[in-house]
Each structure stands twice: as C-alpha cells, then as structure tokens.
Coordinates of N, CA and C and ligand atoms in Angstrom, one line a residue:
X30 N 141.0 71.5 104.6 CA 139.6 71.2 104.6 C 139.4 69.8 104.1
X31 N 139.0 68.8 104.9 CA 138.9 67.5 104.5 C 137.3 67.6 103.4
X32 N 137.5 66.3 102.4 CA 136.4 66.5 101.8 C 134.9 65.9 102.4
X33 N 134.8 65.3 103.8 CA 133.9 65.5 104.5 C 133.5 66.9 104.5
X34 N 134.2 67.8 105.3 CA 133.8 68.9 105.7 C 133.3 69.9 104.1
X35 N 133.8 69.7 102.8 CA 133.1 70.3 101.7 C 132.0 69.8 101.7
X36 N 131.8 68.5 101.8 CA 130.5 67.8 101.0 C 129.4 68.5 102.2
X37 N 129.4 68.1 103.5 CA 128.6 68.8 104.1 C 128.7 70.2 103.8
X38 N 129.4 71.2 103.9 CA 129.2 72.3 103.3 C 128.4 73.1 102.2
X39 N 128.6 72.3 101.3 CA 127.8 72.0 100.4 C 126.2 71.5 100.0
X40 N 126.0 70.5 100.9 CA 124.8 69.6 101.3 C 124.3 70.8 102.7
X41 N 124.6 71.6 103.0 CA 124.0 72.0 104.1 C 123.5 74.0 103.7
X42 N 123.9 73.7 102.2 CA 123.5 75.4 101.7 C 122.6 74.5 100.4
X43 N 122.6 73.4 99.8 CA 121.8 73.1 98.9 C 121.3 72.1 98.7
X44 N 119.9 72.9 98.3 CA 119.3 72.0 98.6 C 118.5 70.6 97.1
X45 N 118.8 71.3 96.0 CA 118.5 70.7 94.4 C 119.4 69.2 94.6
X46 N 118.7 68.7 94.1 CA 119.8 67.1 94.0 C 120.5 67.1 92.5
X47 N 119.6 67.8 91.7 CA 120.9 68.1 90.6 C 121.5 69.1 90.6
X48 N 121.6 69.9 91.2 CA 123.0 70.8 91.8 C 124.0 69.8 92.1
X49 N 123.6 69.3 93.4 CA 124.7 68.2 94.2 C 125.0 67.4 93.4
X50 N 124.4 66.7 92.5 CA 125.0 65.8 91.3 C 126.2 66.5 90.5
X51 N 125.8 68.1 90.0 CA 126.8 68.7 89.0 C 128.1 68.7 90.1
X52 N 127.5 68.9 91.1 CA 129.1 69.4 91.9 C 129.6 68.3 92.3
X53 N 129.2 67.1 92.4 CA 129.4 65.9 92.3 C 130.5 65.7 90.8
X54 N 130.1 65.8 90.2 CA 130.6 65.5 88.7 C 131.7 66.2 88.3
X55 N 131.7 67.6 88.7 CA 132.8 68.7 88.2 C 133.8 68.2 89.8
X56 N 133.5 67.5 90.7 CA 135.0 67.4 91.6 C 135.1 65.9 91.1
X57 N 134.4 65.1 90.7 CA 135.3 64.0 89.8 C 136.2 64.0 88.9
X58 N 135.9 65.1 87.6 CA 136.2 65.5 86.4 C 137.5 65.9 87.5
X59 N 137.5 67.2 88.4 CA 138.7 67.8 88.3 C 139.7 67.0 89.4
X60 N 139.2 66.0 89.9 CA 140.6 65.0 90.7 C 141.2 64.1 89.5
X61 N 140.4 63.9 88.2 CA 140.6 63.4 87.6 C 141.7 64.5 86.7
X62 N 141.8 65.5 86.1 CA 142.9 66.6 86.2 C 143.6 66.5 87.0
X63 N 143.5 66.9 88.1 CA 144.5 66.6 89.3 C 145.9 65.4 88.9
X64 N 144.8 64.9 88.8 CA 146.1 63.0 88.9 C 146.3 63.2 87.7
X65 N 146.0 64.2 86.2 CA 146.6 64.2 85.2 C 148.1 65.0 85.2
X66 N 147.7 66.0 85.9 CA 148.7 67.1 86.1 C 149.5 67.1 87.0
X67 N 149.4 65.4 87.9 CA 150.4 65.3 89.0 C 150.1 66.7 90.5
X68 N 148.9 66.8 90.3 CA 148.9 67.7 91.0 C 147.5 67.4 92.3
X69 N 147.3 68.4 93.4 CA 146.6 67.7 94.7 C 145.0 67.3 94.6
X70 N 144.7 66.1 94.5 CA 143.6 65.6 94.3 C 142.6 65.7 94.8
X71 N 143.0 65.6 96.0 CA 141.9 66.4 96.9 C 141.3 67.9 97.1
X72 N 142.6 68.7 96.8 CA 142.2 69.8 97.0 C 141.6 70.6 95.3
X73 N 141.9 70.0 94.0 CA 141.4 70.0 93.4 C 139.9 69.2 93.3
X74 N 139.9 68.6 93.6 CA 138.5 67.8 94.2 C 137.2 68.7 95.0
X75 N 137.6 69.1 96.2 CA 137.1 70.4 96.5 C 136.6 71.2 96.0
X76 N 137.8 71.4 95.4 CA 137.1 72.9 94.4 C 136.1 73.0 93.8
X77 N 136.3 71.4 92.9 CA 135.0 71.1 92.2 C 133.8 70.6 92.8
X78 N 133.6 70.2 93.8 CA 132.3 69.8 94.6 C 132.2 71.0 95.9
X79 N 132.3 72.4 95.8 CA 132.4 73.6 96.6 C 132.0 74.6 95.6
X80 N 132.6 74.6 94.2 CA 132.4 75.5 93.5 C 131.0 76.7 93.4
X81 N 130.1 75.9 93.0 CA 128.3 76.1 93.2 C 127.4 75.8 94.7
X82 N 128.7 75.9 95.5 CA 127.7 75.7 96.7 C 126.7 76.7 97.2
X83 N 126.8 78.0 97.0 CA 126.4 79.3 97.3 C 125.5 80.0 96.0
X84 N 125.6 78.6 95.0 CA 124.1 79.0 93.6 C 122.6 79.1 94.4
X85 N 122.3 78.8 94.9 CA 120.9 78.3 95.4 C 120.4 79.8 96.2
X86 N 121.7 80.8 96.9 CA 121.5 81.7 97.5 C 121.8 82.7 97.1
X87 N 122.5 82.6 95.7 CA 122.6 83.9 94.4 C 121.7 83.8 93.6
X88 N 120.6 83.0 93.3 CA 119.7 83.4 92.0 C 120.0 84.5 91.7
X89 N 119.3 85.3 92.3 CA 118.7 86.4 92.2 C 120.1 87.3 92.2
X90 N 120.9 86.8 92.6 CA 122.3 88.3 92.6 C 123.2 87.5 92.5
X91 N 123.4 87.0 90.8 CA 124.8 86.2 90.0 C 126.2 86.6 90.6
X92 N 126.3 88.2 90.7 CA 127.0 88.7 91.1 C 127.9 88.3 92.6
X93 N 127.0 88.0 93.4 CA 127.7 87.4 95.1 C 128.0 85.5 94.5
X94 N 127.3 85.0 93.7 CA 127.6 84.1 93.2 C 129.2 83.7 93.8
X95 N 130.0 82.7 94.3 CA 130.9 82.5 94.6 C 131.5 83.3 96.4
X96 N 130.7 84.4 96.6 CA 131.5 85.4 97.6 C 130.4 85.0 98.5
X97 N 129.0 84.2 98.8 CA 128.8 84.1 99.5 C 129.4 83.0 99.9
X98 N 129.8 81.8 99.4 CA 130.9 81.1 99.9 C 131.9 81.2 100.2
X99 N 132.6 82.3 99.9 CA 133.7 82.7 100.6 C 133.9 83.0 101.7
X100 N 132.5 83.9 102.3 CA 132.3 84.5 103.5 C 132.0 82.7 104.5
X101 N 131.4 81.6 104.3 CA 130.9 80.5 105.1 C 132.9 80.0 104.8
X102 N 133.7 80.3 103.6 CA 134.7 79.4 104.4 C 135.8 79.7 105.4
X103 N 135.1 80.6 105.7 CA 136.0 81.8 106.7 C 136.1 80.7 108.1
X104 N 134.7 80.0 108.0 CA 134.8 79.4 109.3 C 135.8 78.1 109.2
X105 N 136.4 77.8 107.9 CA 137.7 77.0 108.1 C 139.0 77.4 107.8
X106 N 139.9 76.4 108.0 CA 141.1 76.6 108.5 C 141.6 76.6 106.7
X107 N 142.2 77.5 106.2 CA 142.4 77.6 104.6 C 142.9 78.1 104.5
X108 N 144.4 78.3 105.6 CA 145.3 79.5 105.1 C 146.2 78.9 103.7
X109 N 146.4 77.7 103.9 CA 147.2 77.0 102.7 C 146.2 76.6 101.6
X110 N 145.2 77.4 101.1 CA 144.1 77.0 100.4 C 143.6 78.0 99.8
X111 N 144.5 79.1 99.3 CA 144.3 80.0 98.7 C 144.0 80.1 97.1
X112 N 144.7 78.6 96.5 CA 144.7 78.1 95.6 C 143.1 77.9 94.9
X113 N 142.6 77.1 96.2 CA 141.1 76.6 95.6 C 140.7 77.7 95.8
X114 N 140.5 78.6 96.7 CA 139.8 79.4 96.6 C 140.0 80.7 95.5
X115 N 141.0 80.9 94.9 CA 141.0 81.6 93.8 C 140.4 80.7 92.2
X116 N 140.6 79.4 92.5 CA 139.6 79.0 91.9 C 138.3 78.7 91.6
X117 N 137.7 78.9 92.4 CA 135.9 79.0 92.9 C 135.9 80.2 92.4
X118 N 136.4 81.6 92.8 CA 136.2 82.5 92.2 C 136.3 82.7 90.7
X119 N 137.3 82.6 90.0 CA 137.5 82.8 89.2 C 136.6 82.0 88.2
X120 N 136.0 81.1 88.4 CA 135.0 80.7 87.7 C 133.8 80.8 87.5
X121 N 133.2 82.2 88.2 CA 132.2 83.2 88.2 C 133.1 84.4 87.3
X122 N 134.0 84.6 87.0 CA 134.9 85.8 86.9 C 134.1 86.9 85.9
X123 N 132.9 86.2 85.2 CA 132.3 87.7 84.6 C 131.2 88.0 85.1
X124 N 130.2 87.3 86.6 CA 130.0 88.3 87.0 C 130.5 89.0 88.3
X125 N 131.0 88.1 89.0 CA 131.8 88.9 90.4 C 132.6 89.6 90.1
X126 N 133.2 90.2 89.1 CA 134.3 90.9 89.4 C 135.6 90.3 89.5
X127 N 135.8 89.3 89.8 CA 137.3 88.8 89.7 C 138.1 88.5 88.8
X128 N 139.2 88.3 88.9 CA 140.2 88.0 87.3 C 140.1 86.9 86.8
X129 N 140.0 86.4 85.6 CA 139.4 85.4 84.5 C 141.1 84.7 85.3
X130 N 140.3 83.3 85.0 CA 142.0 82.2 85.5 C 142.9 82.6 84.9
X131 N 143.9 82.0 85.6 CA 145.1 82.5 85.4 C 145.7 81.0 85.2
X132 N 146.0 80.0 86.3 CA 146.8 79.2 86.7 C 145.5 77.6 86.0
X133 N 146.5 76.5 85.9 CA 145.9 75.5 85.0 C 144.5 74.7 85.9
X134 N 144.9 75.1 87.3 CA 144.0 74.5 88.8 C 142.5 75.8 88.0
X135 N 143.1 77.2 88.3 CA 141.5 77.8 87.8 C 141.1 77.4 86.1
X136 N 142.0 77.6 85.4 CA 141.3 77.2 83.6 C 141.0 75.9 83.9
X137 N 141.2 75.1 84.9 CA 140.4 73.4 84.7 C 139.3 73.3 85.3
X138 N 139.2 74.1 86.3 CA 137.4 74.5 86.8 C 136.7 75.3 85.6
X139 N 137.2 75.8 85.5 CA 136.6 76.9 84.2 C 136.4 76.1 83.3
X140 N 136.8 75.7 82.6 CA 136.7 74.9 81.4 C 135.8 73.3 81.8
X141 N 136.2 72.6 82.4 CA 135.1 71.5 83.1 C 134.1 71.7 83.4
X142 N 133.9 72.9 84.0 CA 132.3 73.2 84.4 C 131.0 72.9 83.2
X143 N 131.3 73.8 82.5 CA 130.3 73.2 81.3 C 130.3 72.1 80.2
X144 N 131.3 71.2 80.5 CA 131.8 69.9 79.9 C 130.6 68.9 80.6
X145 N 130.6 69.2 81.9 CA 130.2 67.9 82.7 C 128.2 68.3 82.4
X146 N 128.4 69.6 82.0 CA 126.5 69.8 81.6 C 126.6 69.0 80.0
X147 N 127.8 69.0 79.2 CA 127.0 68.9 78.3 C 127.3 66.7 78.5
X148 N 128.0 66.6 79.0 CA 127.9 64.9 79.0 C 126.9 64.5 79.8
X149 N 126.6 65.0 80.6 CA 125.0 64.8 81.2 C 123.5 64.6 80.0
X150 N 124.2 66.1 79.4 CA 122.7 66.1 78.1 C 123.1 64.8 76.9
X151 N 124.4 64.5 77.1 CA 125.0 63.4 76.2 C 124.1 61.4 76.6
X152 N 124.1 61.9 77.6 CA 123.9 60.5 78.5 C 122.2 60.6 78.7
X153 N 121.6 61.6 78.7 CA 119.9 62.0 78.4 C 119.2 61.2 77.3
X154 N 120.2 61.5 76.1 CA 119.4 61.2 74.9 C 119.9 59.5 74.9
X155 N 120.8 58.7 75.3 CA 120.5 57.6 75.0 C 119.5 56.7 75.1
X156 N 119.0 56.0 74.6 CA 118.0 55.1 74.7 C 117.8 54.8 76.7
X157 N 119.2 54.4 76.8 CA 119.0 54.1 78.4 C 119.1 54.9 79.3
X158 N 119.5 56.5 78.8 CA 119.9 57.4 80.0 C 121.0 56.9 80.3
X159 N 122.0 56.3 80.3 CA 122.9 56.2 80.9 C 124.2 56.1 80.5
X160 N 125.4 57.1 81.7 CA 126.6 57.0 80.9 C 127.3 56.3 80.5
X161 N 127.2 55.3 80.7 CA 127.9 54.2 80.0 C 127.7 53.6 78.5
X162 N 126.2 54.5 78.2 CA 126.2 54.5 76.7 C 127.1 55.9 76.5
X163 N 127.8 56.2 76.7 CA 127.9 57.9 76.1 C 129.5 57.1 75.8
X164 N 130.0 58.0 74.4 CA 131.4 57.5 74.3 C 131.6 58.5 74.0
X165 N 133.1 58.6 73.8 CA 133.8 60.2 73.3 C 133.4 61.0 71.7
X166 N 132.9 60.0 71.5 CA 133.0 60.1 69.3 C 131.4 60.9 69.8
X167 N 130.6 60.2 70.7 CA 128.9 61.1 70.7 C 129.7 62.0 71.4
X168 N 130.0 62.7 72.0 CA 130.0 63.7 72.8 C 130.5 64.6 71.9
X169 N 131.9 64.4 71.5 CA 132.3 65.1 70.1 C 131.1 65.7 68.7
X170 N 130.8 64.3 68.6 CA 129.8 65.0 67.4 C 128.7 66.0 67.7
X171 N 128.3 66.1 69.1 CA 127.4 66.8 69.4 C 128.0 68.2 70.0
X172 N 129.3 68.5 70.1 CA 129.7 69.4 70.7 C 129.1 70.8 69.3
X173 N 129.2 70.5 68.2 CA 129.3 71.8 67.2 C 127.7 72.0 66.9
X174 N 126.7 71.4 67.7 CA 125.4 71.3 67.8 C 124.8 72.1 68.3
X175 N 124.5 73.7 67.8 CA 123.6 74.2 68.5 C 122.8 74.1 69.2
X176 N 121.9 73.6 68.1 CA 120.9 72.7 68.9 C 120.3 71.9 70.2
X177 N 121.4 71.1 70.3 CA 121.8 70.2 71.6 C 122.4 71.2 72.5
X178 N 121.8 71.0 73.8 CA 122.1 71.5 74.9 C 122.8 72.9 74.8
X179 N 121.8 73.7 74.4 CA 122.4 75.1 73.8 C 122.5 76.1 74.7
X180 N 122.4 75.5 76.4 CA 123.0 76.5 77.1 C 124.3 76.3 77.8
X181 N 125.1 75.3 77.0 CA 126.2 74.7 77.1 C 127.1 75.2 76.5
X182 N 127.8 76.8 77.4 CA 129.2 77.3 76.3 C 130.1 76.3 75.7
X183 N 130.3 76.3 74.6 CA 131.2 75.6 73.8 C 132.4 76.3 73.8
X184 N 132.2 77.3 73.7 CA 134.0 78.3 73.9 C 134.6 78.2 75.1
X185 N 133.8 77.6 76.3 CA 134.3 77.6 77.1 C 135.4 76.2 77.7
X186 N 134.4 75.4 76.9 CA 134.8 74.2 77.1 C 136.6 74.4 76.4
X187 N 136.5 74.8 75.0 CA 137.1 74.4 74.0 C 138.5 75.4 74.5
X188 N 138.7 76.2 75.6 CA 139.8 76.8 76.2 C 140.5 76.1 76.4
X189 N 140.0 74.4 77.1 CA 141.2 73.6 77.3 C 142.5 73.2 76.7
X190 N 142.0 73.9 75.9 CA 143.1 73.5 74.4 C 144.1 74.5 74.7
X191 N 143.9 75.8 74.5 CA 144.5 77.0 75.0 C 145.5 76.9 76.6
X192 N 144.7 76.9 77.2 CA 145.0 77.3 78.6 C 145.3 75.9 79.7
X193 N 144.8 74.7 79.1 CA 145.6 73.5 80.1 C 146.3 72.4 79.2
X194 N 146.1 72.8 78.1 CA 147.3 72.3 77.0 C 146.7 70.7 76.8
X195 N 145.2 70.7 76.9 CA 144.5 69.1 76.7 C 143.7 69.3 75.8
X196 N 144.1 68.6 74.8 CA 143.0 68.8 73.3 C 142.0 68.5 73.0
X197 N 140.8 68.4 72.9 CA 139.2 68.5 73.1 C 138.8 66.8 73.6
X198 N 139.2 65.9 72.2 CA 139.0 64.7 72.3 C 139.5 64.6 73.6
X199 N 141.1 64.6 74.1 CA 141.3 64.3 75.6 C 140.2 64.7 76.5
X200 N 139.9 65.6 76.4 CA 139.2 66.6 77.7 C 138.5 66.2 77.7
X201 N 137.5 65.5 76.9 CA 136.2 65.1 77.0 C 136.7 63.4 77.3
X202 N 137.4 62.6 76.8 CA 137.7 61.4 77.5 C 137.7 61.2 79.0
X203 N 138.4 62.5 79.6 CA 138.9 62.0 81.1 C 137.6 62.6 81.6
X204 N 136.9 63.6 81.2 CA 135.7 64.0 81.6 C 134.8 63.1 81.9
X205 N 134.7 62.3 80.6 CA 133.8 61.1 80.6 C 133.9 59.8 81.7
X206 N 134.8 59.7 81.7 CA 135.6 58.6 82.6 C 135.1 58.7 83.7
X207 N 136.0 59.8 84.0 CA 135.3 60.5 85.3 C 134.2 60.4 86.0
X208 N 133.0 61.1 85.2 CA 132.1 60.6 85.7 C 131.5 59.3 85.3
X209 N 132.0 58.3 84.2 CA 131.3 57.0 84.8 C 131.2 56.5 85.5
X210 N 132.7 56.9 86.2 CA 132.9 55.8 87.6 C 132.4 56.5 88.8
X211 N 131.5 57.3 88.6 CA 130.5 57.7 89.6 C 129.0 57.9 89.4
X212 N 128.6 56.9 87.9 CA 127.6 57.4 87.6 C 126.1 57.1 88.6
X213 N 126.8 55.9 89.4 CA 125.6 55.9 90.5 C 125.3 56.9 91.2
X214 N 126.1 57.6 91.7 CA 125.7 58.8 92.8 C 125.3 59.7 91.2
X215 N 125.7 59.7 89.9 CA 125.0 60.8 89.8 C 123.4 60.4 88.9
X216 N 123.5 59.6 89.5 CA 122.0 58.9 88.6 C 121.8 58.6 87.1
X217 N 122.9 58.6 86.8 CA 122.9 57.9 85.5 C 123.6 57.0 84.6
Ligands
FE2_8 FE1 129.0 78.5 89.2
FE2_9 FE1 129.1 74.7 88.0

C-alpha cells in the first residue's frame, strides 16, 4: 500500500482536520521509530497515519473502532502487511478485543499515540502556539501534571521504556522532532 493510497484512505472516511493532523503526527513520530529501529519507514508510517481512520465511524461503538478499517483494507493488496495491520489493531486492544502489542512495530503505535496529544497540548500553551517553542525539558516537566492535558494516558506513554527499550526523555525527543519537521501541515 503506497502512502498515497493511506492518506487518501484516510481523507476519504474523515472528515475533522484535527484528526488528520493527529494521524498526521503519529505516522511522523512512527517513521521516525522506524529509521530508529532500522526498520520499514513506510510501512511504519502507514500505520500511523491509517491508525484512527475509522474514529469518526466508531463514536458511538469504540468497540468496531479499528475493524471497520480492516474491513475498507480488504480492498488492498496487504498480503505482506499483516504487520501493520496487527498494529492498528492492537492499539485499540481494550476495546476490540484484540491482544495488547506484542512486537516493538505495535508497542510504538501504542505508546506514540498519546505522546503526540500531549506535545500538541505542549505547543498550545506557548505564548506562540508553536512547536518550535516546545523543548524536551517542557514536555518532561509537564508529563507528571495531572492537570495538564489530563486525558493524556501517562502510563501509556511511559511503556516505552518497558516494551521498545527508549527511555522517556528519548521518546519524547524523537517525538518532538518528528513533528516539528512537519509542523506546517499540522498547524503549529
Ligand atoms: Fe485509536
Ligand atoms: Fe490515535
């Protein structure tokens, strides 16, 4: 699946522009993994800009969350792409039913996903909005902040440590990175 055919995929089930920005941001973050772990950039890339494509048509049933995009990528060719797609899943894994990650490709969607909410709420509060004020030291200090962006699992984030063997300060550096160098498409 070329990442033309995701982005339209994607763009063509949703319709929020901060949706498309998050999924924007979580397939930056995870090419940016990708090229850490020597591993497929693109197809990690995907994952993360495909992940939430099928949010907009689960509100209401968390549960199909992820499986109705399963059923739209039927119409591509993915037999060698079983990979990403156990990772899209598994990153709903408490409500669809599926098995919590297993492999470093699903714990780095898993764990990224609510990294890239809370450096968004990081880049909010600066004077300019923008990420290029945001450094790793703010993001850090605001991580043990209830307060701050408190629908931002922190446990979830902080797995990276555990399960892709990258220690918080890293995770949040390449996170950040990541998306600065796309901060135009994501507006900030
Ligand atoms: Fe999701
Ligand atoms: Fe997400």
């Amino acid at each position: 699946m070329t990442r033309e055919q995701a982005y339209k995929l994607l763009t063509d089930h949703v319709k929020g522009q901060n949706l498309i920005r998050h999924c924007l941001a979580v397939e930056a973050v995870m090419k940016a993994l990708a090229k850490n772990f020597n591993e497929d950039e693109d197809k990690w890339g995907n994952a993360g800009l495909l992940h939430d494509a099928d949010w907009e048509t689960t509100t209401e049933t968390p549960e199909r969350h992820t499986l109705e995009l399963m059923d739209w990528l039927e119409d591509f060719d993915l037999e060698d792409d079983d990979a990403l797609k156990q990772a899209i899943l598994a990153h709903n894994h408490f409500h669809n039913g599926h098995e919590p990650p297993k492999t470093n490709f699903e714990w780095s969607l898993f764990c990224c996903d609510e990294l890239t909410g809370l450096i968004v709420a990081c880049a909010l509060v600066q004077p300019d909005k923008k990420l290029e004020s945001v450094t790793k030291e703010s993001v850090l200090r605001k991580f043990p902040e209830k307060s701050f962006a408190g629908g931002v699992d922190r446990e979830q984030i902080q797995l990276c440590e555990e399960h892709i063997g990258i220690e918080l300060p890293e995770f949040i550096a390449i996170a950040l990175e990541a998306m600065q160098a796309i901060s135009d498409q994501l507006g900030l």
